mmCIF file with all atom_site columns, C-alpha atoms in Angstrom:
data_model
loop_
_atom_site.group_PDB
_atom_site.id
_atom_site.type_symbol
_atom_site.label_atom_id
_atom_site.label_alt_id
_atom_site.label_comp_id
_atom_site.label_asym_id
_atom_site.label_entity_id
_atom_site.label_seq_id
_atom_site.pdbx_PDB_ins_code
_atom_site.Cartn_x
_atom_site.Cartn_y
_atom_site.Cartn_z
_atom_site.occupancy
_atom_site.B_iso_or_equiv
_atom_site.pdbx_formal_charge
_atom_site.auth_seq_id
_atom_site.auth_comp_id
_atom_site.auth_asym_id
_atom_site.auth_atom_id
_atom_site.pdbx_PDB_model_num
ATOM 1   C CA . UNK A 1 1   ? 13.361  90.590  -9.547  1.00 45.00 ? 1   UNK A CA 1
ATOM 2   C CA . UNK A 1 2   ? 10.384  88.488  -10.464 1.00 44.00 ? 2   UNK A CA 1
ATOM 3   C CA . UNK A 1 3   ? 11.388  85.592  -8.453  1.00 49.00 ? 3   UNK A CA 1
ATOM 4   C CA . UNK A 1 4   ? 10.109  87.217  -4.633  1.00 48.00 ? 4   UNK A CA 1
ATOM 5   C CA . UNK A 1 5   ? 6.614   87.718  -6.257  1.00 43.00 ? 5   UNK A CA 1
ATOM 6   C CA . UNK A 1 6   ? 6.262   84.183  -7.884  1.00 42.00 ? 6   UNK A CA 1
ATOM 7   C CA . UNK A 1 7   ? 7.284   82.518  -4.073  1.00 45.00 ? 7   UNK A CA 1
ATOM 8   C CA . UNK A 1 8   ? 4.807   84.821  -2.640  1.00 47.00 ? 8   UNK A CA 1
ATOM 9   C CA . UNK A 1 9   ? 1.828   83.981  -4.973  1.00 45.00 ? 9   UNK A CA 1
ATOM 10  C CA . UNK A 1 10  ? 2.313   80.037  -4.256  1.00 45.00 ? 10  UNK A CA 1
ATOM 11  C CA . UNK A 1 11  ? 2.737   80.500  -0.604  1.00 49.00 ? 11  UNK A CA 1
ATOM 12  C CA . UNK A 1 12  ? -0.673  83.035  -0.992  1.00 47.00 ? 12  UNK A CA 1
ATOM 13  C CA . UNK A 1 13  ? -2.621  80.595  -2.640  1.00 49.00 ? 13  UNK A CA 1
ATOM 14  C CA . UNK A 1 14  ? -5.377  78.749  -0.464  1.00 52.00 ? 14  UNK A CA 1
ATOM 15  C CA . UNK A 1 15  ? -4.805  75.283  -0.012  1.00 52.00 ? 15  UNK A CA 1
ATOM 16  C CA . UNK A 1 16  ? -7.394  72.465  0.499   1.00 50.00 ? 16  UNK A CA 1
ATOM 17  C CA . UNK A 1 17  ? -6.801  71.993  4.136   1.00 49.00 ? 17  UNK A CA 1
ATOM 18  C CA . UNK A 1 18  ? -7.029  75.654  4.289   1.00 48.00 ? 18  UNK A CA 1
ATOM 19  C CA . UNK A 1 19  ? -10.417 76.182  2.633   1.00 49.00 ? 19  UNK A CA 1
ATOM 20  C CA . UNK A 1 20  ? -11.991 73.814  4.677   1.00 51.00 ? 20  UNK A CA 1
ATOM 21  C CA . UNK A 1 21  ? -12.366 70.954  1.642   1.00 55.00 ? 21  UNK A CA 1
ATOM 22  C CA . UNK A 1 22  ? -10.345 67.629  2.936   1.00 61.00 ? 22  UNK A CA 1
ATOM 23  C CA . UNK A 1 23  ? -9.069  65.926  0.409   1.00 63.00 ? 23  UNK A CA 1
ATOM 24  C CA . UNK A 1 24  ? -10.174 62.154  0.091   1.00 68.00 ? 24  UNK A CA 1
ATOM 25  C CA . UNK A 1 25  ? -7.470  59.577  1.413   1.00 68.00 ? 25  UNK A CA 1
ATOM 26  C CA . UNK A 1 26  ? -6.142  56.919  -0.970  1.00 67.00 ? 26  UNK A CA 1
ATOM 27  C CA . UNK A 1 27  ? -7.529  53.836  -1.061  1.00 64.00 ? 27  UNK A CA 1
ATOM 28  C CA . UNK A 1 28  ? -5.364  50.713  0.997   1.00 60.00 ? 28  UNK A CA 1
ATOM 29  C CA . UNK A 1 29  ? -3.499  48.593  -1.298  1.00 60.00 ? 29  UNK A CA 1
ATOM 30  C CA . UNK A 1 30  ? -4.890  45.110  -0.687  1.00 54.00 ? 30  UNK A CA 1
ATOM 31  C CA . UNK A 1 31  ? -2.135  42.827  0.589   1.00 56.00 ? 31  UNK A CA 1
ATOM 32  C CA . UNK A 1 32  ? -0.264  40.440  -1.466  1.00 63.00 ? 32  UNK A CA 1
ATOM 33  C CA . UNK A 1 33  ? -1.744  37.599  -0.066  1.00 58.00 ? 33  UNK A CA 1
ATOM 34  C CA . UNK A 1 34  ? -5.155  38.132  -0.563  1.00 68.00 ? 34  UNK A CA 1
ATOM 35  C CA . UNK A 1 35  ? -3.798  39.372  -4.534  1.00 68.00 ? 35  UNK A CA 1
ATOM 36  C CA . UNK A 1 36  ? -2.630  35.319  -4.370  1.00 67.00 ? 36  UNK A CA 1
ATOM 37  C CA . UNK A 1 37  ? -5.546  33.988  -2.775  1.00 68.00 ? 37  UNK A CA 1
ATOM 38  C CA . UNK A 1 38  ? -8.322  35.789  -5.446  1.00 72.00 ? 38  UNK A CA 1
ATOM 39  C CA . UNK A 1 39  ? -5.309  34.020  -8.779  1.00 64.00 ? 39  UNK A CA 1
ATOM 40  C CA . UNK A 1 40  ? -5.821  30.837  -6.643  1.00 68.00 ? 40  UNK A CA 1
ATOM 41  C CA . UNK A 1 41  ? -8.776  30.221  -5.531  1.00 67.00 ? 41  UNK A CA 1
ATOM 42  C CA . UNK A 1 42  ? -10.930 33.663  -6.219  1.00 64.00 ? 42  UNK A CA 1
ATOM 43  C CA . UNK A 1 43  ? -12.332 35.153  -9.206  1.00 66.00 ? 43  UNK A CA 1
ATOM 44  C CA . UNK A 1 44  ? -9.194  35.552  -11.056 1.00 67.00 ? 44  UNK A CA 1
ATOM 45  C CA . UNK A 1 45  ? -8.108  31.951  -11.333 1.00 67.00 ? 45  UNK A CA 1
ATOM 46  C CA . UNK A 1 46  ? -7.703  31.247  -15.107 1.00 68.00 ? 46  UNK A CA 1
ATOM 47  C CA . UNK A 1 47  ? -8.521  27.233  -16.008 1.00 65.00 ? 47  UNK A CA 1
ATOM 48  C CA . UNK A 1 48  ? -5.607  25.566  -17.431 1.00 62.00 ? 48  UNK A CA 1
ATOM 49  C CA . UNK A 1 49  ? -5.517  22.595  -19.555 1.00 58.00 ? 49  UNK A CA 1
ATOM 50  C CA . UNK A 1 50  ? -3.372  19.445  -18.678 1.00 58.00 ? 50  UNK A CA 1
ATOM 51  C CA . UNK A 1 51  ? -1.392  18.545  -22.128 1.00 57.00 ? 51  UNK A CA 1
ATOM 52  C CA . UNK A 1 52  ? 0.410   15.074  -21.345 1.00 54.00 ? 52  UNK A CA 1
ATOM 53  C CA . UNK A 1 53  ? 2.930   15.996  -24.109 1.00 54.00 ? 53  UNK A CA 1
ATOM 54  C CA . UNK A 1 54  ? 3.489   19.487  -22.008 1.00 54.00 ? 54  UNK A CA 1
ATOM 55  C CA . UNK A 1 55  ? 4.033   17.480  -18.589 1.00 55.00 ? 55  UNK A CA 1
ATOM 56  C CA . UNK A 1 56  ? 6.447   15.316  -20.233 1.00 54.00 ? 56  UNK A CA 1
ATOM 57  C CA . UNK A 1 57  ? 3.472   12.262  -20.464 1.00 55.00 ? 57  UNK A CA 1
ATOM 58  C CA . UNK A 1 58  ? 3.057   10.117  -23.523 1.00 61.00 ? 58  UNK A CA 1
ATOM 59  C CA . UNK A 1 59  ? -0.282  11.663  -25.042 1.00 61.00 ? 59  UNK A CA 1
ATOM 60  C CA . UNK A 1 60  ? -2.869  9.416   -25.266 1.00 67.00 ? 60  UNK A CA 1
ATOM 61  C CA . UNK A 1 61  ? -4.829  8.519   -28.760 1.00 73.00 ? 61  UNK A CA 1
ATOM 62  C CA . UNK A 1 62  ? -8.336  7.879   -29.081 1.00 79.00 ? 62  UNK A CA 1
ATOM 63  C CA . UNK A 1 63  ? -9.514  4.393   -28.139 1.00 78.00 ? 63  UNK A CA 1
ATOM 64  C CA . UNK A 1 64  ? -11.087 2.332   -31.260 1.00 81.00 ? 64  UNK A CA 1
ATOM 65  C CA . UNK A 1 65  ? -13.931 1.183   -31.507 1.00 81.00 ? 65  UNK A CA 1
ATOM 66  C CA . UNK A 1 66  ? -11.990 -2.574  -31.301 1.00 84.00 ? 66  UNK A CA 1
ATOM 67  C CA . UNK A 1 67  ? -10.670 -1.808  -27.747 1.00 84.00 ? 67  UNK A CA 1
ATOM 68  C CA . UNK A 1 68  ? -13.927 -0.384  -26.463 1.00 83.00 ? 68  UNK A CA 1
ATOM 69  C CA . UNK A 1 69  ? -16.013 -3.537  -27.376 1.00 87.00 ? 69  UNK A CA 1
ATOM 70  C CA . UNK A 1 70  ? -13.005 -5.456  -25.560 1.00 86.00 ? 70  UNK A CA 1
ATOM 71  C CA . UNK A 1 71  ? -12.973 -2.834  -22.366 1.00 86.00 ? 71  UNK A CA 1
ATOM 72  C CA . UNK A 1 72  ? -17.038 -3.915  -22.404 1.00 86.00 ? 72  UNK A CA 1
ATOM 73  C CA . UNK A 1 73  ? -16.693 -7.565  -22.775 1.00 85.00 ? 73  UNK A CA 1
ATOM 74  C CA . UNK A 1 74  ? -14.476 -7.602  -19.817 1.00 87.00 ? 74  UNK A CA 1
ATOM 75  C CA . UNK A 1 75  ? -16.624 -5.083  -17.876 1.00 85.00 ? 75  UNK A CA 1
ATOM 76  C CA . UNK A 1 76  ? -19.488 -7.299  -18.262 1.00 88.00 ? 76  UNK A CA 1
ATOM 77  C CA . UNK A 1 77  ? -21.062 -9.743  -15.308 1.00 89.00 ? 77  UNK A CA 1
ATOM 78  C CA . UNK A 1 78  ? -20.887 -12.771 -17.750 1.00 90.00 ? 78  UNK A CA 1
ATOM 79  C CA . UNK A 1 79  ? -16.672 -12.356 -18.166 1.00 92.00 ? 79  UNK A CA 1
ATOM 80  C CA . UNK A 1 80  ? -16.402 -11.831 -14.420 1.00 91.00 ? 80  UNK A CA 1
ATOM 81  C CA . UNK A 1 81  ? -18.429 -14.464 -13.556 1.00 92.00 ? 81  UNK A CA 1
ATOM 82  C CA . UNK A 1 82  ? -16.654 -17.020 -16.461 1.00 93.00 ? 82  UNK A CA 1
ATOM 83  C CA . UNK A 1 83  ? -13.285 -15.705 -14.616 1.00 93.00 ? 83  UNK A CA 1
ATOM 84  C CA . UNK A 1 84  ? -14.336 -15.952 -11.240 1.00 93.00 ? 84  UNK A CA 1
ATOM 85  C CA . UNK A 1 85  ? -15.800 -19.514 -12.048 1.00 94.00 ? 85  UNK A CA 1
ATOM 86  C CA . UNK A 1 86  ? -11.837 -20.562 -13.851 1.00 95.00 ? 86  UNK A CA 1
ATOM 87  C CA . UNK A 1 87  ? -9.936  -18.886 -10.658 1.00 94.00 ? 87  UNK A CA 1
ATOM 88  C CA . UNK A 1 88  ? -12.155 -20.856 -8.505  1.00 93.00 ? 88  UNK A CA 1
ATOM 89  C CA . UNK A 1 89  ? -11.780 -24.370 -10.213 1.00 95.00 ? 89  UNK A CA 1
ATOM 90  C CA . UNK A 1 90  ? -8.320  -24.231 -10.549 1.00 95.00 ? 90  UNK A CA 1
ATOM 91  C CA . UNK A 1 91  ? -7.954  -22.946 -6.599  1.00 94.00 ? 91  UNK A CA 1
ATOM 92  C CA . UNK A 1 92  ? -10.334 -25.534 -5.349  1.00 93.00 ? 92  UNK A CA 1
ATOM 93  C CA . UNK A 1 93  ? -8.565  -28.157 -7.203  1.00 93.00 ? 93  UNK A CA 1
ATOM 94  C CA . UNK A 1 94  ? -5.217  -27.144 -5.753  1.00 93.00 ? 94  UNK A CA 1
ATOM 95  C CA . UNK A 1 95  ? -6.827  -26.881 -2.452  1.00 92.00 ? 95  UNK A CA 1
ATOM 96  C CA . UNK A 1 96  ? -8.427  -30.490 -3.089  1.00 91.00 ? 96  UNK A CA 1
ATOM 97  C CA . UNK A 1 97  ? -5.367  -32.123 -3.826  1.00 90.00 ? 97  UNK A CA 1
ATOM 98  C CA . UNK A 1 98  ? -3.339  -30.557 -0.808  1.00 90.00 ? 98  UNK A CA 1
ATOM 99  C CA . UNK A 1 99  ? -5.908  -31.792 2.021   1.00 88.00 ? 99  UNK A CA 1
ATOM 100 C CA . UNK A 1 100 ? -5.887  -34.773 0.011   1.00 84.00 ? 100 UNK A CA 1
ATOM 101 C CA . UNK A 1 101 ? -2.039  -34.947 0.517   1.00 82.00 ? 101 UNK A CA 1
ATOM 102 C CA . UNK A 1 102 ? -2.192  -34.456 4.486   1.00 84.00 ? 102 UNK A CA 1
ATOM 103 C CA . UNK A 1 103 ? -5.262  -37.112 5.192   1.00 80.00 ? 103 UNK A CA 1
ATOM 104 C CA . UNK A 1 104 ? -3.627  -40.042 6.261   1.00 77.00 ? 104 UNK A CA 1
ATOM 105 C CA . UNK A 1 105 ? -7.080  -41.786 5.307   1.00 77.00 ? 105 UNK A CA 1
ATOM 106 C CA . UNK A 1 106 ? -6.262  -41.297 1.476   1.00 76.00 ? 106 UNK A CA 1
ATOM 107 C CA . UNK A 1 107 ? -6.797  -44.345 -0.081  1.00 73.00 ? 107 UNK A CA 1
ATOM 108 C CA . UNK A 1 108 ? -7.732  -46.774 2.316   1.00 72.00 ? 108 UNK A CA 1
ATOM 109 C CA . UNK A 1 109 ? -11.224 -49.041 1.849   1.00 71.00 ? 109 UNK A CA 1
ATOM 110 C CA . UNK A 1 110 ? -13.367 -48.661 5.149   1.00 71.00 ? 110 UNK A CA 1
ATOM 111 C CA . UNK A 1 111 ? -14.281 -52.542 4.702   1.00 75.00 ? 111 UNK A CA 1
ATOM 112 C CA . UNK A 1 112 ? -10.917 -53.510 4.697   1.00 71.00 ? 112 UNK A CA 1
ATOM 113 C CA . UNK A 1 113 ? -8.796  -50.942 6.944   1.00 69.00 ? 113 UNK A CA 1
ATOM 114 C CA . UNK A 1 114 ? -5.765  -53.396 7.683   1.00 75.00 ? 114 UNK A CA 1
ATOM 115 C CA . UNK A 1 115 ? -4.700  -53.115 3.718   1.00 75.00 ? 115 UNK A CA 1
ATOM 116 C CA . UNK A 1 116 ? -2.076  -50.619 2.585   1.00 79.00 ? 116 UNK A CA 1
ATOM 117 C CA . UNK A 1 117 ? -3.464  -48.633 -0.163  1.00 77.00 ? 117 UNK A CA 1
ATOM 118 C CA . UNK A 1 118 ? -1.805  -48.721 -3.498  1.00 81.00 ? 118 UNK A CA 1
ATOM 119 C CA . UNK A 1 119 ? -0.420  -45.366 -5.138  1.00 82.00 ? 119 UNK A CA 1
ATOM 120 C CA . UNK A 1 120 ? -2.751  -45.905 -7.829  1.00 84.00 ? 120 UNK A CA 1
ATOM 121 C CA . UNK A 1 121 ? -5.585  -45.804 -5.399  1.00 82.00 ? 121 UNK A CA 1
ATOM 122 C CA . UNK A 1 122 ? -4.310  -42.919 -3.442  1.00 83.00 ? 122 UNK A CA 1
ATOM 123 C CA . UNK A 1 123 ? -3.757  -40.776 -6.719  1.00 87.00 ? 123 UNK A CA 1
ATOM 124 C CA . UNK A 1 124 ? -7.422  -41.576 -7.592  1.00 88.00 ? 124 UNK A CA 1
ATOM 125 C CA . UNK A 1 125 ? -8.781  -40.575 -4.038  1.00 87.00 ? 125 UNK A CA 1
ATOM 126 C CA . UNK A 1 126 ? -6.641  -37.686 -4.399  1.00 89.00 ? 126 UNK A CA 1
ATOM 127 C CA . UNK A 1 127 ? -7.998  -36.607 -7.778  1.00 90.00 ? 127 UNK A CA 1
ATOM 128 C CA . UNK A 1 128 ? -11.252 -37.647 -7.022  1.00 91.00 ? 128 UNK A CA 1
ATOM 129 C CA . UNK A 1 129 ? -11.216 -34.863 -3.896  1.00 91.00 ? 129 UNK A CA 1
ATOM 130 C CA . UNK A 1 130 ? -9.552  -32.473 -6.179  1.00 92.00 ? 130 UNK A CA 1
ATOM 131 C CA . UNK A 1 131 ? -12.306 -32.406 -8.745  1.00 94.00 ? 131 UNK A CA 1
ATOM 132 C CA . UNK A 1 132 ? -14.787 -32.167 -6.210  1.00 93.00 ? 132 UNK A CA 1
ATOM 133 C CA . UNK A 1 133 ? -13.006 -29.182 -4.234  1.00 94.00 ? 133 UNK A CA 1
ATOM 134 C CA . UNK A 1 134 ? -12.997 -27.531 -8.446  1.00 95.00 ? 134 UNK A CA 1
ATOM 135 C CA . UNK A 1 135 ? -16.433 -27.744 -8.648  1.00 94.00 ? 135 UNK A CA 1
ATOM 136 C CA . UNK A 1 136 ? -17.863 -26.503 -5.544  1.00 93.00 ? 136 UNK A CA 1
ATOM 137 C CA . UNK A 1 137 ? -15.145 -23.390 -5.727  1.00 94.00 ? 137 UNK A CA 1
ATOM 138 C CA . UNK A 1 138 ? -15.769 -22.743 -9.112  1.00 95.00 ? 138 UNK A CA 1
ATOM 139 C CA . UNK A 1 139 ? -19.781 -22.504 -8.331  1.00 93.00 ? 139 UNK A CA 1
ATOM 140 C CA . UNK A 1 140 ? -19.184 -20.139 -5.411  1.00 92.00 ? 140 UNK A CA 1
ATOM 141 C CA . UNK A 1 141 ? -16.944 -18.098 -6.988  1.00 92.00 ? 141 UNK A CA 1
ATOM 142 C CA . UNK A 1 142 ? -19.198 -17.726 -10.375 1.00 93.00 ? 142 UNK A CA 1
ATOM 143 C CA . UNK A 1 143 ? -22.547 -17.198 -8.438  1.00 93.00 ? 143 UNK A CA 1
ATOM 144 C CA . UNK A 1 144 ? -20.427 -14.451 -5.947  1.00 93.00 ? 144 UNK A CA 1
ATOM 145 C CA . UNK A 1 145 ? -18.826 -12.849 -8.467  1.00 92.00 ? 145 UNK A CA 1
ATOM 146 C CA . UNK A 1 146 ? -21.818 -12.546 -11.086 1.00 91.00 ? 146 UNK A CA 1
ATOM 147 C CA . UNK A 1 147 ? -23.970 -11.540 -7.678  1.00 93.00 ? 147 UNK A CA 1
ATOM 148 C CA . UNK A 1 148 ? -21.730 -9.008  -7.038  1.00 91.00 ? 148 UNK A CA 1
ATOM 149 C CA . UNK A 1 149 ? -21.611 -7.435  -10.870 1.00 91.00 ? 149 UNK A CA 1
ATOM 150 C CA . UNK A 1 150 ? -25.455 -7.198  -10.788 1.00 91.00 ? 150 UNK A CA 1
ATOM 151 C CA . UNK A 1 151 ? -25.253 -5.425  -7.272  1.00 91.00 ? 151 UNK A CA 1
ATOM 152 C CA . UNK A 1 152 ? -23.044 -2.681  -8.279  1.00 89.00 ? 152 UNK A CA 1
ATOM 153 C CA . UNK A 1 153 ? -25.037 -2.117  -11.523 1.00 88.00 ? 153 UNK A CA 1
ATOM 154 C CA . UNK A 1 154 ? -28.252 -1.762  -9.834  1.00 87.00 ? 154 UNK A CA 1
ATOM 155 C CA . UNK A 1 155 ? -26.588 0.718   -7.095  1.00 86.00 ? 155 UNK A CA 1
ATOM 156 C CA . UNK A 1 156 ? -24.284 2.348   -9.134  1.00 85.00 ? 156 UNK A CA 1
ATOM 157 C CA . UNK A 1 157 ? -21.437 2.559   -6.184  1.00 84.00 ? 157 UNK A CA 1
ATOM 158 C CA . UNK A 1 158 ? -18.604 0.598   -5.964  1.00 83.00 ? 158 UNK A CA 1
ATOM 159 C CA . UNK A 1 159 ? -17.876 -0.251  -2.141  1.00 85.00 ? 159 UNK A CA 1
ATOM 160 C CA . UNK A 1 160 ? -18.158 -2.421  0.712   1.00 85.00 ? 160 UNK A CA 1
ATOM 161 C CA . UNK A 1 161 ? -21.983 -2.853  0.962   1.00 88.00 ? 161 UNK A CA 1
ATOM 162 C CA . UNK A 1 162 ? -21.455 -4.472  -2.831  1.00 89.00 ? 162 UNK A CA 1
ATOM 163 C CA . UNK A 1 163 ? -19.600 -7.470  -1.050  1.00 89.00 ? 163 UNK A CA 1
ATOM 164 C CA . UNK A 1 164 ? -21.833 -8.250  1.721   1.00 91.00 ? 164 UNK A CA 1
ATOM 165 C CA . UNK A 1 165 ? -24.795 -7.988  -0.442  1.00 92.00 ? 165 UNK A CA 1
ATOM 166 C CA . UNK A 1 166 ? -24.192 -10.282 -2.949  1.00 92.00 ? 166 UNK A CA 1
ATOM 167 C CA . UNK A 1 167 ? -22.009 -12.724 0.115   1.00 91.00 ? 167 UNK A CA 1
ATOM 168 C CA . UNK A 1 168 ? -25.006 -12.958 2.139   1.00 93.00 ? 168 UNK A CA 1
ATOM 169 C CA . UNK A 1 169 ? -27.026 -13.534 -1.185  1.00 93.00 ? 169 UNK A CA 1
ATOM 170 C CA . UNK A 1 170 ? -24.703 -16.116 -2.059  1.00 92.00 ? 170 UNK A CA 1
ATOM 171 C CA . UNK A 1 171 ? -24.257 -18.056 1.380   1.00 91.00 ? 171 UNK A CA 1
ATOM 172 C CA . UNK A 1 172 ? -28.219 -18.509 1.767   1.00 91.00 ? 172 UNK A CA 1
ATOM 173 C CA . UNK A 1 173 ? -28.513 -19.588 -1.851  1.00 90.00 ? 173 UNK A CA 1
ATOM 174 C CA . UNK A 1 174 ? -25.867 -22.703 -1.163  1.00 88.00 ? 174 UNK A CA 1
ATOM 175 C CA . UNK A 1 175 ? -27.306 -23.213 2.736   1.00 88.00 ? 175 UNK A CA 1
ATOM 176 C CA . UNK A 1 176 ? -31.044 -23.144 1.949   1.00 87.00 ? 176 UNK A CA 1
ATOM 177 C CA . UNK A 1 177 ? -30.843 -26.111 0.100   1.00 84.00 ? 177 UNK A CA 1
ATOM 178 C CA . UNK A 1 178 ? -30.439 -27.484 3.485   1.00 85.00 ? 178 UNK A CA 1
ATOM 179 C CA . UNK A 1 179 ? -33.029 -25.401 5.186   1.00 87.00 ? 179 UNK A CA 1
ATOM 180 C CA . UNK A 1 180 ? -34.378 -22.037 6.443   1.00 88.00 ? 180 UNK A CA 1
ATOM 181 C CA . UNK A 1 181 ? -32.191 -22.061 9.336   1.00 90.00 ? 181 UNK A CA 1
ATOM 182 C CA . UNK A 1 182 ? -29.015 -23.329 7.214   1.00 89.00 ? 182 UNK A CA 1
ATOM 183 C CA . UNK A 1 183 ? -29.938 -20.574 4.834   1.00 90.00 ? 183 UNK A CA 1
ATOM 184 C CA . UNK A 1 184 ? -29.479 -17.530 7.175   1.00 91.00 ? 184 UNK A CA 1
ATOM 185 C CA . UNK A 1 185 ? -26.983 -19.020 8.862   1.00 92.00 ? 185 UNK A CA 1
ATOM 186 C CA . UNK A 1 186 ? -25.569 -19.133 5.568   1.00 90.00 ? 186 UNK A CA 1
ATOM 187 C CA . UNK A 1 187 ? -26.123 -15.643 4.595   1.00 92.00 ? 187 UNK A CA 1
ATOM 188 C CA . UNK A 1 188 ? -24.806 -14.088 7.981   1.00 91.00 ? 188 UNK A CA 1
ATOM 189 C CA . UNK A 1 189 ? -21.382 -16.448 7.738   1.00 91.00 ? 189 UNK A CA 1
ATOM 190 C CA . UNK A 1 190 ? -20.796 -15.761 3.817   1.00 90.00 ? 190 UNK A CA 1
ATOM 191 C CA . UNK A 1 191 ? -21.421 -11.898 4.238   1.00 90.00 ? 191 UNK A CA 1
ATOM 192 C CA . UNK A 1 192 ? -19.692 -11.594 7.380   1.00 91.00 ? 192 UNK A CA 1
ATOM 193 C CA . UNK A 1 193 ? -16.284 -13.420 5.316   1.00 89.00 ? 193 UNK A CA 1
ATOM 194 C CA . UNK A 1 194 ? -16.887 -10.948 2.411   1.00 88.00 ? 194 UNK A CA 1
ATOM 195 C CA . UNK A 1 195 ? -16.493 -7.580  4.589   1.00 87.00 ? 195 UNK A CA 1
ATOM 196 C CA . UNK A 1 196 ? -13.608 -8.689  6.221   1.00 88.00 ? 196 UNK A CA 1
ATOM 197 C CA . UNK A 1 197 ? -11.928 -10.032 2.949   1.00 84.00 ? 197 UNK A CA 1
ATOM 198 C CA . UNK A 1 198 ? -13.004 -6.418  1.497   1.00 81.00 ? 198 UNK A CA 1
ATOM 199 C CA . UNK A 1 199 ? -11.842 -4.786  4.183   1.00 81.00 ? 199 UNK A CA 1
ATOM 200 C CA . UNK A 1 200 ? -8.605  -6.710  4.210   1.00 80.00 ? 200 UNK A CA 1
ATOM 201 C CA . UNK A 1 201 ? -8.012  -5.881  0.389   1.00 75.00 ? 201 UNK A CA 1
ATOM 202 C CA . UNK A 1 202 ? -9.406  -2.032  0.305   1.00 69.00 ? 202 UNK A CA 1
#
């Protein structure tokens, strides 16, 4: 018998709408893209550490003190210029002895042309040319390489301009010995070679 009374004191009782008080609407739910965009890229983006044993890498020790005096020796302009001087005597010798090889003037005495040159002779003209090809490579290659080493020190960038810099520096140092005009001449060929061998290689 209670029941009818209960039903009709919930139905009786004023409502929010009905008092004239509205009730404030949910908030939107952000969407679940801009939930991944703030653990990407937003506020909530945690740092994580790269372990090379976790990735599957072989971890890494600490470098001695052994290999960091070696990674600075060969870091340094005098090793590169020492190498650069050994790659370019050993090119410039090969490169001696072939043009050597193709002259069909190998050899032969320009007082007496009419006499067939001996293979004694021709291996000395040949060796003589080879030596001379070593040297001159072996100077260009030292002075560009050390050139270039003291270039990228001082600018502290390791790019294209480092090339021509230290080619044009380079070039007019081997053509001024023949003049001003040799010198820039020089300087313009030498730098010009050095960008497009850079660009070639980069």
């Amino acid at each position: 018998a209670e029941r009818p009374w209960v039903c009709m004191a919930i139905m009786a009782a004023p409502s929010p709408s009905a008092s004239g008080e509205s009730a404030p609407p949910p908030p939107p739910q952000p969407l679940q893209y801009s939930l991944l965009l703030q653990h990407l890229v937003g506020d909530k983006r945690q740092p994580r550490v790269w372990d090379p044993a976790v990735l599957g890498g072989i971890p890494c020790p600490p470098k001695s003190e052994e290999q960091k005096m070696v990674e600075r020796v060969m870091e340094s302009c005098p090793f590169k210029a020492a190498l650069a001087c050994v790659g370019g005597f050993v090119l410039g010798g090969a490169f001696g002895i072939f043009t050597a090889g193709i002259d069909t003037n190998v050899g032969f005495d320009p007082k007496d042309p009419y006499r067939t040159p001996t293979a004694k002779e021709v291996l000395k003209d040949m060796g003589q040319r080879g030596i001379s090809y070593a040297k001159n490579f072996a100077i260009v290659g030292a002075m560009f390489s050390c050139t270039e080493c003291m270039v990228e020190s001082y600018r502290g960038k390791s790019d294209w301009k480092n090339s021509v810099i230290s080619g044009c520096i380079t070039g007019g140092a081997i053509g001024f010995r023949a003049g001003l005009k040799a010198g820039v001449i020089g300087c313009g060929g030498f730098a010009a070679f050095s960008a497009a061998v850079d660009y070639y290689l980069r």
